[in-house]
């Protein structure tokens, strides 16, 4: 074993990758072959300390010779005690191969964030979160991500082991189909923000699929943090099943230091880079990357309070926004109000309208569980989408058009519509084309919501609140208005409020119906 200390400035170099500055440590070298034929592996250990204010990413170059079968990396770092309210140490890790670390990720071979303390990569297998494939000769880079650094600094130790020998047989990835047997044009339930053990989740794809079916879901989206390594491990969960077919979309939760965004339904094997901040003006490029790969851009939990979770890139590139994330809480209430403010702005500027309207750019809302591990429930909440069929393209089209509502569980179903005086009709996400003074009837039918209250929300605020629904949980609420009085109407179904001024938690809410020509 060889040990290198990277404390000295001479062992470091500062370079710019096209976005933020990054730190490169001294290169770790290995012999061209093991010195002892009986000893097929060689290990190097590197130690160092990162100061407060360290760059977002620190790269440790590793010169990999030919004839290497496997690379294995383990790391540890100190977690000193810090005063209350002060960030402690948190260090993420990943790896890039001989193709380099340039933005775009051509050299990307895996990322586990802070979920694992070691990983390996070889031709026939890799640790979850990492991509199997040949370990080719060249300069690889271990990527360290100091997420937060304590005032004492972040002392780390990285151990790299190369195993020599003939590579195993490369694995050809198999992906789930983009279409499942559905019910024709129908309402389909889905959860598009889920984590498996291929990032920081603790569930296998099989366990997630079983929970999704139990939650009454028709589709899910794989969205592990900063890696697409799970894509090739979902195919076995698709196809015919006694509990019904499950459409499995593939994606990623692009987890930057300035917020998270779900890449929803991208082409299999698509990687979306995350190594930039809002100030770098790079997000537009990677939002286009998501769409070029057939996916939707969905900012996640925009007002979450965890470090780096608050969304700072704006919503100009969003196809939808995740307003409700997991168990309903205060940050979701803020996200809901923020989204409603965007709806108001869209109609004030003449931009609100149904899919296909000229200049449409209102942003539909959705809800997802963000489930990671037990006891996180899959499908709480779930987005219910009106789609022509159970396929990737149809589900995405329904989400993009706003033909959807969000429900806390499979027990909740609703129908929301608006009608005009001459039989005009519009449903969720649509536009009721009536004159400004024409009478409009808004109608909500709901079930599975015992003792809840229905609210109709417009660009003028909450304009109608129903009586409490019966214990049976079903009811119909009607309200009459005009396009002059309400430019749009959306419905909220809320639980009984606890003591205090805040409304009760959501049981369901809809995307809007726009009123007027």
Short mmCIF file of C-alpha atoms in Angstrom, two decimals:
data_model
loop_
_atom_site.label_atom_id
_atom_site.label_comp_id
_atom_site.label_asym_id
_atom_site.label_seq_id
_atom_site.Cartn_x
_atom_site.Cartn_y
_atom_site.Cartn_z
CA UNK A 1 0.00 0.00 0.00
CA UNK A 2 1.23 3.49 -0.85
CA UNK A 3 0.07 6.57 1.07
CA UNK A 4 0.01 10.12 -0.30
CA UNK A 5 -0.81 13.27 1.69
CA UNK A 6 -2.51 16.01 -0.29
CA UNK A 7 -2.26 18.75 2.33
CA UNK A 8 0.38 20.79 0.51
CA UNK A 9 -0.58 23.43 -2.02
CA UNK A 10 1.93 21.97 -4.44
CA UNK A 11 -0.17 18.86 -4.70
CA UNK A 12 -3.16 20.83 -5.98
CA UNK A 13 -4.06 22.77 -9.10
CA UNK A 14 -7.01 25.05 -9.73
CA UNK A 15 -8.70 24.75 -13.09
CA UNK A 16 -11.91 25.89 -14.74
CA UNK A 17 -14.21 23.40 -16.49
CA UNK A 18 -16.42 25.93 -18.25
CA UNK A 19 -18.57 26.67 -15.22
CA UNK A 20 -17.36 27.03 -11.64
CA UNK A 21 -13.74 26.58 -10.56
CA UNK A 22 -12.80 23.10 -9.39
CA UNK A 23 -9.86 21.74 -7.44
CA UNK A 24 -7.64 19.04 -8.88
CA UNK A 25 -5.42 17.06 -6.54
CA UNK A 26 -2.13 15.39 -7.40
CA UNK A 27 -2.27 12.34 -9.65
CA UNK A 28 -2.32 8.85 -8.16
CA UNK A 29 -0.18 6.44 -10.21
CA UNK A 30 -0.16 2.65 -10.44
CA UNK A 31 2.32 0.18 -11.96
CA UNK A 32 1.57 -1.20 -15.39
CA UNK A 33 1.01 -4.61 -13.79
CA UNK A 34 1.02 -6.15 -10.35
CA UNK A 35 4.56 -6.73 -9.06
CA UNK A 36 3.64 -10.19 -7.86
CA UNK A 37 1.59 -12.35 -10.22
CA UNK A 38 -0.04 -13.93 -7.21
CA UNK A 39 -1.06 -10.48 -5.98
CA UNK A 40 -3.55 -9.31 -8.58
CA UNK A 41 -4.37 -5.96 -6.96
CA UNK A 42 -2.53 -2.80 -5.92
CA UNK A 43 -3.84 -0.18 -3.47
CA UNK A 44 -3.08 3.50 -2.99
CA UNK A 45 -4.38 5.71 -0.16
CA UNK A 46 -4.66 9.50 -0.34
CA UNK A 47 -5.32 11.80 2.61
CA UNK A 48 -6.03 15.50 2.73
CA UNK A 49 -8.13 18.29 4.21
CA UNK A 50 -10.51 20.60 2.38
CA UNK A 51 -11.03 24.06 3.87
CA UNK A 52 -14.29 25.95 4.26
CA UNK A 53 -15.10 27.62 0.97
CA UNK A 54 -13.78 24.65 -1.02
CA UNK A 55 -15.08 24.37 -4.61
CA UNK A 56 -18.19 22.31 -5.24
CA UNK A 57 -16.13 19.52 -6.81
CA UNK A 58 -12.64 18.24 -6.14
CA UNK A 59 -11.11 15.79 -8.61
CA UNK A 60 -8.54 13.14 -7.75
CA UNK A 61 -6.85 11.92 -10.97
CA UNK A 62 -5.96 8.23 -11.11
CA UNK A 63 -3.68 6.95 -13.85
CA UNK A 64 -5.11 3.58 -14.82
CA UNK A 65 -2.74 1.37 -16.83
CA UNK A 66 -3.79 -1.27 -19.34
CA UNK A 67 -4.73 -4.71 -18.13
CA UNK A 68 -6.96 -3.55 -15.25
CA UNK A 69 -10.07 -5.59 -14.58
CA UNK A 70 -11.66 -3.60 -11.76
CA UNK A 71 -11.35 -0.27 -9.97
CA UNK A 72 -12.55 -0.07 -6.38
CA UNK A 73 -12.77 3.10 -4.29
CA UNK A 74 -13.43 3.52 -0.57
CA UNK A 75 -13.49 6.74 1.40
CA UNK A 76 -13.97 8.15 4.87
CA UNK A 77 -14.00 11.64 6.29
CA UNK A 78 -14.09 13.23 9.73
CA UNK A 79 -17.32 14.57 11.19
CA UNK A 80 -16.29 16.90 14.00
CA UNK A 81 -18.74 18.39 16.44
CA UNK A 82 -19.99 21.82 15.37
CA UNK A 83 -22.02 24.50 17.18
CA UNK A 84 -25.79 24.45 16.83
CA UNK A 85 -26.86 26.01 13.55
CA UNK A 86 -23.48 25.43 11.90
CA UNK A 87 -23.14 23.03 8.98
CA UNK A 88 -21.04 19.95 9.60
CA UNK A 89 -19.08 17.93 7.07
CA UNK A 90 -20.80 16.13 4.21
CA UNK A 91 -18.76 14.70 1.34
CA UNK A 92 -20.24 13.12 -1.80
CA UNK A 93 -18.38 10.86 -4.21
CA UNK A 94 -18.49 9.58 -7.80
CA UNK A 95 -16.15 8.73 -10.67
CA UNK A 96 -15.39 9.69 -14.29
CA UNK A 97 -13.44 7.48 -16.67
CA UNK A 98 -10.72 8.19 -19.24
CA UNK A 99 -13.08 10.40 -21.26
CA UNK A 100 -12.66 13.15 -18.67
CA UNK A 101 -14.73 15.38 -16.42
CA UNK A 102 -16.00 17.98 -18.88
CA UNK A 103 -19.57 19.15 -18.39
CA UNK A 104 -22.00 16.98 -20.28
CA UNK A 105 -20.76 13.80 -18.68
CA UNK A 106 -19.13 11.85 -21.50
CA UNK A 107 -16.80 10.34 -18.92
CA UNK A 108 -19.47 9.76 -16.27
CA UNK A 109 -19.30 6.29 -14.71
CA UNK A 110 -21.30 6.75 -11.54
CA UNK A 111 -22.28 8.73 -8.49
CA UNK A 112 -23.44 7.68 -5.04
CA UNK A 113 -23.45 11.05 -3.33
CA UNK A 114 -23.16 10.39 0.38
CA UNK A 115 -25.11 7.14 0.30
CA UNK A 116 -22.14 4.74 0.11
CA UNK A 117 -18.64 4.56 1.53
CA UNK A 118 -17.21 2.39 -1.26
CA UNK A 119 -17.91 1.29 -4.83
CA UNK A 120 -16.44 -0.73 -7.67
CA UNK A 121 -16.64 -0.68 -11.45
CA UNK A 122 -15.79 -3.49 -13.87
CA UNK A 123 -16.97 -4.70 -17.27
CA UNK A 124 -19.63 -7.13 -16.05
CA UNK A 125 -20.88 -5.41 -12.90
CA UNK A 126 -20.79 -2.27 -10.76
CA UNK A 127 -22.04 -1.02 -7.43
CA UNK A 128 -25.58 0.39 -7.66
CA UNK A 129 -25.26 4.00 -8.79
CA UNK A 130 -22.37 3.14 -11.11
CA UNK A 131 -22.19 1.95 -14.71
CA UNK A 132 -20.58 -1.38 -15.60
CA UNK A 133 -18.14 -1.32 -18.47
CA UNK A 134 -14.46 -1.91 -19.29
CA UNK A 135 -11.85 -0.23 -17.11
CA UNK A 136 -9.79 1.26 -19.91
CA UNK A 137 -6.34 2.77 -19.77
CA UNK A 138 -6.14 6.50 -19.14
CA UNK A 139 -6.68 9.15 -16.51
CA UNK A 140 -9.77 8.50 -14.44
CA UNK A 141 -11.04 11.01 -11.90
CA UNK A 142 -12.60 10.36 -8.53
CA UNK A 143 -15.05 13.21 -7.97
CA UNK A 144 -15.39 14.46 -4.41
CA UNK A 145 -18.28 16.80 -3.67
CA UNK A 146 -17.86 18.73 -0.40
CA UNK A 147 -21.54 19.52 0.13
CA UNK A 148 -20.92 21.30 3.41
CA UNK A 149 -17.64 21.89 5.26
CA UNK A 150 -17.31 22.38 9.02
CA UNK A 151 -15.26 25.30 10.39
CA UNK A 152 -12.51 22.79 11.32
CA UNK A 153 -12.19 21.72 7.66
CA UNK A 154 -13.00 18.41 6.04
CA UNK A 155 -10.32 15.76 6.55
CA UNK A 156 -10.73 12.85 4.13
CA UNK A 157 -9.10 9.57 3.17
CA UNK A 158 -9.58 7.91 -0.23
CA UNK A 159 -8.38 4.38 -0.94
CA UNK A 160 -8.11 3.21 -4.55
CA UNK A 161 -7.57 -0.44 -5.46
CA UNK A 162 -6.90 -1.66 -9.00
CA UNK A 163 -7.35 -5.36 -9.75
CA UNK A 164 -5.49 -6.66 -12.79
CA UNK A 165 -6.63 -9.44 -15.09
CA UNK A 166 -8.88 -10.23 -18.00
CA UNK A 167 -12.11 -8.24 -18.02
CA UNK A 168 -15.44 -9.95 -17.60
CA UNK A 169 -17.99 -10.03 -20.38
CA UNK A 170 -19.70 -6.68 -20.85
CA UNK A 171 -23.38 -6.53 -19.96
CA UNK A 172 -25.83 -5.38 -22.63
CA UNK A 173 -28.50 -3.19 -20.99
CA UNK A 174 -32.18 -4.06 -21.36
CA UNK A 175 -34.76 -1.34 -20.79
CA UNK A 176 -38.51 -1.39 -20.04
CA UNK A 177 -40.91 -0.78 -22.94
CA UNK A 178 -42.33 2.69 -23.51
CA UNK A 179 -45.91 1.43 -23.70
CA UNK A 180 -48.05 -0.78 -21.45
CA UNK A 181 -51.49 -2.28 -21.81
CA UNK A 182 -53.88 0.38 -20.64
CA UNK A 183 -57.57 1.24 -20.85
CA UNK A 184 -57.53 3.48 -23.90
CA UNK A 185 -58.31 7.14 -23.17
CA UNK A 186 -58.59 7.15 -19.41
CA UNK A 187 -57.31 8.64 -16.18
CA UNK A 188 -53.99 7.04 -15.21
CA UNK A 189 -52.32 7.34 -11.81
CA UNK A 190 -48.60 7.82 -11.40
CA UNK A 191 -45.70 8.73 -9.12
CA UNK A 192 -42.82 10.34 -10.99
CA UNK A 193 -40.33 11.02 -8.18
CA UNK A 194 -38.95 7.84 -6.62
CA UNK A 195 -35.55 6.72 -5.35
CA UNK A 196 -34.08 3.22 -5.36
CA UNK A 197 -30.86 1.75 -4.00
CA UNK A 198 -29.23 3.04 -7.20
CA UNK A 199 -28.89 6.38 -5.38
CA UNK A 200 -29.81 7.13 -1.76
CA UNK A 201 -32.95 5.00 -1.58
CA UNK A 202 -33.10 1.67 0.22
CA UNK A 203 -35.54 -0.19 -2.02
CA UNK A 204 -34.91 -2.37 -5.03
CA UNK A 205 -36.80 -1.78 -8.28
CA UNK A 206 -38.85 -4.90 -7.54
CA UNK A 207 -39.88 -3.57 -4.14
CA UNK A 208 -40.81 -0.17 -5.60
CA UNK A 209 -42.86 -1.76 -8.39
CA UNK A 210 -44.77 -3.89 -5.88
CA UNK A 211 -45.53 -0.85 -3.73
CA UNK A 212 -46.58 1.12 -6.81
CA UNK A 213 -49.10 -1.53 -7.82
CA UNK A 214 -50.41 -1.71 -4.26
CA UNK A 215 -50.89 2.08 -4.35
CA UNK A 216 -53.06 1.75 -7.47
CA UNK A 217 -50.50 3.30 -9.80
CA UNK A 218 -50.42 2.77 -13.55
CA UNK A 219 -47.02 4.42 -14.16
CA UNK A 220 -43.88 5.48 -12.32
CA UNK A 221 -40.71 7.37 -13.22
CA UNK A 222 -37.23 6.27 -12.09
CA UNK A 223 -35.55 9.40 -10.71
CA UNK A 224 -32.39 8.54 -8.81
CA UNK A 225 -30.06 11.37 -7.83
CA UNK A 226 -27.47 12.31 -10.47
CA UNK A 227 -27.21 8.89 -12.10
CA UNK A 228 -29.03 6.89 -14.75
CA UNK A 229 -27.54 3.60 -13.56
CA UNK A 230 -30.98 2.25 -12.58
CA UNK A 231 -32.33 2.46 -16.14
CA UNK A 232 -31.10 -1.02 -17.06
CA UNK A 233 -32.64 -2.62 -13.96
CA UNK A 234 -36.35 -1.92 -14.44
CA UNK A 235 -37.23 -4.13 -17.41
CA UNK A 236 -38.15 -7.13 -15.25
CA UNK A 237 -40.79 -5.06 -13.45
CA UNK A 238 -42.68 -4.10 -16.62
CA UNK A 239 -44.99 -6.26 -18.70
CA UNK A 240 -47.92 -8.51 -17.77
CA UNK A 241 -48.59 -8.89 -14.05
CA UNK A 242 -51.52 -10.26 -11.99
CA UNK A 243 -52.02 -6.79 -10.49
CA UNK A 244 -51.88 -5.06 -13.88
CA UNK A 245 -49.20 -3.73 -16.15
CA UNK A 246 -47.00 -0.92 -14.90
CA UNK A 247 -45.55 1.64 -17.29
CA UNK A 248 -42.03 2.46 -16.15
CA UNK A 249 -40.58 5.75 -17.34
CA UNK A 250 -36.88 6.46 -17.02
CA UNK A 251 -35.31 9.65 -15.73
CA UNK A 252 -33.08 11.26 -13.14
CA UNK A 253 -33.35 13.73 -10.29
CA UNK A 254 -30.78 16.29 -11.38
CA UNK A 255 -29.52 17.38 -7.96
CA UNK A 256 -27.62 20.66 -8.16
CA UNK A 257 -26.46 22.88 -5.29
CA UNK A 258 -29.25 25.34 -6.20
CA UNK A 259 -32.23 23.02 -6.45
CA UNK A 260 -33.43 19.71 -7.86
CA UNK A 261 -35.23 18.98 -11.11
CA UNK A 262 -36.86 15.72 -12.21
CA UNK A 263 -36.03 14.62 -15.75
CA UNK A 264 -39.27 12.77 -16.47
CA UNK A 265 -39.41 10.07 -19.14
CA UNK A 266 -36.09 10.50 -20.95
CA UNK A 267 -34.67 8.08 -23.49
CA UNK A 268 -33.06 5.01 -21.88
CA UNK A 269 -29.46 5.62 -20.86
CA UNK A 270 -29.77 9.43 -20.80
CA UNK A 271 -27.46 11.21 -18.35
CA UNK A 272 -28.08 14.83 -17.36
CA UNK A 273 -25.23 16.71 -15.72
CA UNK A 274 -25.75 18.54 -12.44
CA UNK A 275 -22.39 20.27 -11.84
CA UNK A 276 -23.43 23.92 -12.05
CA UNK A 277 -25.16 26.62 -10.02
CA UNK A 278 -27.75 29.18 -11.05
CA UNK A 279 -25.05 31.85 -11.40
CA UNK A 280 -23.30 29.76 -14.08
CA UNK A 281 -26.22 30.17 -16.54
CA UNK A 282 -25.97 26.51 -17.56
CA UNK A 283 -29.40 25.20 -16.66
CA UNK A 284 -31.02 26.14 -19.97
CA UNK A 285 -28.55 23.91 -21.80
CA UNK A 286 -29.36 20.91 -19.64
CA UNK A 287 -33.10 21.57 -19.69
CA UNK A 288 -32.83 21.36 -23.48
CA UNK A 289 -30.82 18.17 -23.05
CA UNK A 290 -33.75 16.68 -21.12
CA UNK A 291 -36.25 17.64 -23.80
CA UNK A 292 -33.98 16.48 -26.64
CA UNK A 293 -33.95 13.10 -24.90
CA UNK A 294 -37.76 13.06 -24.94
CA UNK A 295 -38.23 14.06 -21.31
CA UNK A 296 -40.10 16.69 -19.33
CA UNK A 297 -38.41 19.29 -17.11
CA UNK A 298 -40.06 19.29 -13.66
CA UNK A 299 -38.54 21.39 -10.85
CA UNK A 300 -38.96 19.39 -7.65
CA UNK A 301 -40.01 20.59 -4.17
CA UNK A 302 -39.11 24.20 -5.05
CA UNK A 303 -39.50 25.50 -1.49
CA UNK A 304 -38.00 22.56 0.41
CA UNK A 305 -35.79 23.59 3.30
CA UNK A 306 -32.99 21.01 3.01
CA UNK A 307 -29.53 22.28 2.02
CA UNK A 308 -29.38 22.88 -1.73
CA UNK A 309 -33.04 21.89 -2.28
CA UNK A 310 -34.60 25.34 -2.75
CA UNK A 311 -35.16 26.01 -6.48
CA UNK A 312 -33.15 29.01 -7.77
CA UNK A 313 -33.16 28.56 -11.57
CA UNK A 314 -36.55 30.12 -12.27
CA UNK A 315 -39.40 28.41 -14.12
CA UNK A 316 -38.82 29.57 -17.68
CA UNK A 317 -37.70 26.08 -18.74
CA UNK A 318 -40.27 24.10 -16.74
CA UNK A 319 -42.80 21.80 -18.41
CA UNK A 320 -44.52 21.25 -15.04
CA UNK A 321 -43.69 21.94 -11.41
CA UNK A 322 -43.85 19.56 -8.46
CA UNK A 323 -46.07 21.51 -6.07
CA UNK A 324 -46.78 18.64 -3.63
CA UNK A 325 -43.88 16.46 -2.48
CA UNK A 326 -44.47 13.60 -0.04
CA UNK A 327 -46.46 14.16 3.15
CA UNK A 328 -48.18 17.55 2.79
CA UNK A 329 -46.43 20.23 4.83
CA UNK A 330 -45.72 23.96 5.09
CA UNK A 331 -43.23 23.97 2.21
CA UNK A 332 -45.89 22.43 -0.05
CA UNK A 333 -48.33 25.13 1.00
CA UNK A 334 -45.76 27.74 -0.03
CA UNK A 335 -45.15 25.94 -3.35
CA UNK A 336 -48.90 25.83 -4.01
CA UNK A 337 -49.24 29.56 -3.35
CA UNK A 338 -46.20 30.31 -5.51
CA UNK A 339 -47.63 28.24 -8.37
CA UNK A 340 -50.97 29.98 -8.05
CA UNK A 341 -49.14 33.29 -8.31
CA UNK A 342 -47.62 32.11 -11.59
CA UNK A 343 -51.11 31.26 -12.86
CA UNK A 344 -52.30 34.74 -11.96
CA UNK A 345 -49.34 36.29 -13.78
CA UNK A 346 -50.05 34.19 -16.87
CA UNK A 347 -53.65 35.37 -17.19
CA UNK A 348 -52.77 38.97 -16.35
CA UNK A 349 -50.29 38.95 -19.22
CA UNK A 350 -52.72 37.16 -21.55
CA UNK A 351 -50.67 33.97 -21.56
CA UNK A 352 -52.96 31.51 -19.78
CA UNK A 353 -54.84 29.04 -21.93
CA UNK A 354 -55.35 25.46 -22.93
CA UNK A 355 -52.90 23.26 -24.79
CA UNK A 356 -52.59 24.49 -28.35
CA UNK A 357 -53.45 28.11 -27.61
CA UNK A 358 -51.05 30.58 -29.17
CA UNK A 359 -48.49 31.73 -26.65
CA UNK A 360 -49.48 29.18 -23.98
CA UNK A 361 -46.92 29.06 -21.22
CA UNK A 362 -48.77 28.49 -17.97
CA UNK A 363 -47.07 25.75 -15.99
CA UNK A 364 -49.11 22.74 -14.87
CA UNK A 365 -48.64 21.35 -11.36
CA UNK A 366 -48.08 17.80 -10.25
CA UNK A 367 -47.41 15.85 -7.06
CA UNK A 368 -45.09 12.94 -6.25
CA UNK A 369 -44.01 10.96 -3.21
CA UNK A 370 -40.20 11.34 -3.36
CA UNK A 371 -40.17 8.02 -1.49
CA UNK A 372 -36.74 6.71 -0.48
CA UNK A 373 -37.18 3.98 2.11
CA UNK A 374 -39.58 2.46 4.63
CA UNK A 375 -41.87 3.87 5.87
CA UNK A 376 -42.08 6.38 2.96
CA UNK A 377 -45.33 5.53 1.11
CA UNK A 378 -45.14 5.21 -2.68
CA UNK A 379 -48.00 7.04 -4.39
CA UNK A 380 -48.57 9.63 -1.66
CA UNK A 381 -49.36 11.85 -3.39
CA UNK A 382 -50.00 10.70 -6.96
CA UNK A 383 -50.68 12.58 -10.18
CA UNK A 384 -53.77 11.42 -12.07
CA UNK A 385 -53.42 12.12 -15.81
CA UNK A 386 -55.96 11.97 -18.62
CA UNK A 387 -54.11 10.26 -21.48
CA UNK A 388 -55.06 8.60 -24.75
CA UNK A 389 -53.19 5.44 -23.79
CA UNK A 390 -50.73 4.13 -21.21
CA UNK A 391 -47.54 5.13 -23.00
CA UNK A 392 -44.62 7.41 -22.35
CA UNK A 393 -45.65 9.92 -25.01
CA UNK A 394 -49.34 10.00 -24.02
CA UNK A 395 -48.65 10.39 -20.31
CA UNK A 396 -46.14 13.16 -20.97
CA UNK A 397 -48.58 14.92 -23.28
CA UNK A 398 -51.26 14.82 -20.58
CA UNK A 399 -48.89 16.21 -17.95
CA UNK A 400 -47.63 18.94 -20.27
CA UNK A 401 -51.19 19.95 -21.15
CA UNK A 402 -52.25 20.11 -17.49
CA UNK A 403 -54.92 17.44 -17.93
CA UNK A 404 -54.28 16.16 -14.43
CA UNK A 405 -55.06 16.41 -10.76
CA UNK A 406 -53.13 15.39 -7.65
CA UNK A 407 -54.58 13.04 -5.02
CA UNK A 408 -53.25 11.88 -1.69
CA UNK A 409 -54.02 8.22 -2.49
CA UNK A 410 -55.85 5.83 -4.79
CA UNK A 411 -58.93 6.27 -2.59
CA UNK A 412 -59.45 9.81 -3.92
CA UNK A 413 -61.15 10.33 -7.30
CA UNK A 414 -62.67 13.45 -8.73
CA UNK A 415 -64.25 15.00 -11.81
CA UNK A 416 -63.96 18.74 -12.40
CA UNK A 417 -65.62 20.65 -15.23
CA UNK A 418 -67.07 23.97 -16.34
CA UNK A 419 -70.08 24.51 -18.61
CA UNK A 420 -71.47 27.54 -20.42
CA UNK A 421 -75.03 28.66 -21.32
CA UNK A 422 -75.03 27.05 -24.77
CA UNK A 423 -73.63 23.67 -23.79
CA UNK A 424 -69.99 24.73 -23.94
CA UNK A 425 -67.85 22.38 -21.85
CA UNK A 426 -64.27 22.26 -20.54
CA UNK A 427 -62.41 19.88 -18.28
CA UNK A 428 -59.19 20.13 -16.26
CA UNK A 429 -56.46 21.90 -18.22
CA UNK A 430 -58.89 23.17 -20.84
CA UNK A 431 -60.52 26.49 -21.73
CA UNK A 432 -64.24 27.23 -21.63
CA UNK A 433 -64.78 29.63 -24.53
CA UNK A 434 -67.59 31.91 -23.40
CA UNK A 435 -68.18 35.64 -23.42
CA UNK A 436 -67.17 37.63 -20.36
CA UNK A 437 -70.69 37.97 -19.00
CA UNK A 438 -71.96 34.50 -19.86
CA UNK A 439 -72.99 32.45 -16.82
CA UNK A 440 -70.60 29.59 -16.08
CA UNK A 441 -71.29 26.58 -13.86
CA UNK A 442 -68.29 24.98 -12.18
CA UNK A 443 -68.84 21.44 -10.89
CA UNK A 444 -66.69 19.11 -8.80
CA UNK A 445 -67.61 15.52 -8.02
CA UNK A 446 -65.30 13.88 -5.50
CA UNK A 447 -65.08 10.63 -3.54
CA UNK A 448 -62.73 9.22 -0.93
CA UNK A 449 -62.49 12.46 1.07
CA UNK A 450 -64.50 12.13 4.29
CA UNK A 451 -65.15 15.38 6.20
CA UNK A 452 -63.13 17.42 3.73
CA UNK A 453 -63.95 20.87 2.38
CA UNK A 454 -63.91 21.93 -1.27
CA UNK A 455 -62.51 25.32 -2.26
CA UNK A 456 -62.70 26.92 -5.69
CA UNK A 457 -59.65 29.12 -6.25
CA UNK A 458 -59.44 31.76 -8.99
CA UNK A 459 -57.12 34.55 -10.04
CA UNK A 460 -59.05 36.63 -7.45
CA UNK A 461 -58.36 34.15 -4.66
CA UNK A 462 -60.67 31.66 -2.91
CA UNK A 463 -64.17 32.60 -4.06
CA UNK A 464 -66.19 29.62 -2.88
CA UNK A 465 -65.87 27.20 0.04
CA UNK A 466 -68.23 24.28 0.43
CA UNK A 467 -69.80 22.79 3.50
CA UNK A 468 -67.96 19.87 5.04
CA UNK A 469 -68.38 16.70 3.00
CA UNK A 470 -70.13 13.76 4.68
CA UNK A 471 -68.27 10.99 6.48
CA UNK A 472 -68.93 8.74 3.47
CA UNK A 473 -66.44 10.97 1.64
CA UNK A 474 -68.41 11.61 -1.55
CA UNK A 475 -70.06 14.79 -2.68
CA UNK A 476 -70.82 17.22 -5.49
CA UNK A 477 -70.12 20.94 -5.28
CA UNK A 478 -71.34 23.53 -7.81
CA UNK A 479 -70.60 27.23 -8.13
CA UNK A 480 -71.70 29.83 -10.64
CA UNK A 481 -69.46 32.58 -11.95
CA UNK A 482 -68.47 34.41 -15.14
CA UNK A 483 -65.26 34.82 -17.10
CA UNK A 484 -65.23 38.47 -16.10
CA UNK A 485 -65.20 37.47 -12.43
CA UNK A 486 -62.78 34.54 -12.72
CA UNK A 487 -60.14 34.09 -15.43
CA UNK A 488 -59.55 30.52 -14.23
CA UNK A 489 -60.93 28.17 -11.61
CA UNK A 490 -59.13 25.33 -9.90
CA UNK A 491 -60.34 23.06 -7.11
CA UNK A 492 -58.80 22.15 -3.78
CA UNK A 493 -60.09 19.44 -1.47
CA UNK A 494 -58.77 19.94 2.04
CA UNK A 495 -58.88 18.06 5.32
CA UNK A 496 -60.25 19.67 8.43
CA UNK A 497 -57.90 22.36 9.68
CA UNK A 498 -56.11 22.13 12.98
CA UNK A 499 -56.43 25.07 15.35
CA UNK A 500 -54.94 28.19 13.85
CA UNK A 501 -55.21 30.33 10.74
CA UNK A 502 -53.73 27.86 8.25
CA UNK A 503 -56.04 25.76 6.05
CA UNK A 504 -56.14 22.00 6.39
CA UNK A 505 -53.77 19.76 4.45
CA UNK A 506 -54.65 18.91 0.87
CA UNK A 507 -56.45 15.71 0.01
CA UNK A 508 -56.46 16.65 -3.68
CA UNK A 509 -56.18 19.60 -6.04
CA UNK A 510 -56.65 20.15 -9.76
CA UNK A 511 -54.96 22.06 -12.50
CA UNK A 512 -57.08 25.02 -13.65
CA UNK A 513 -59.87 25.43 -16.16
CA UNK A 514 -59.51 28.77 -17.98
CA UNK A 515 -62.62 30.85 -18.67
CA UNK A 516 -63.20 33.23 -21.59
CA UNK A 517 -62.26 33.52 -25.20
#
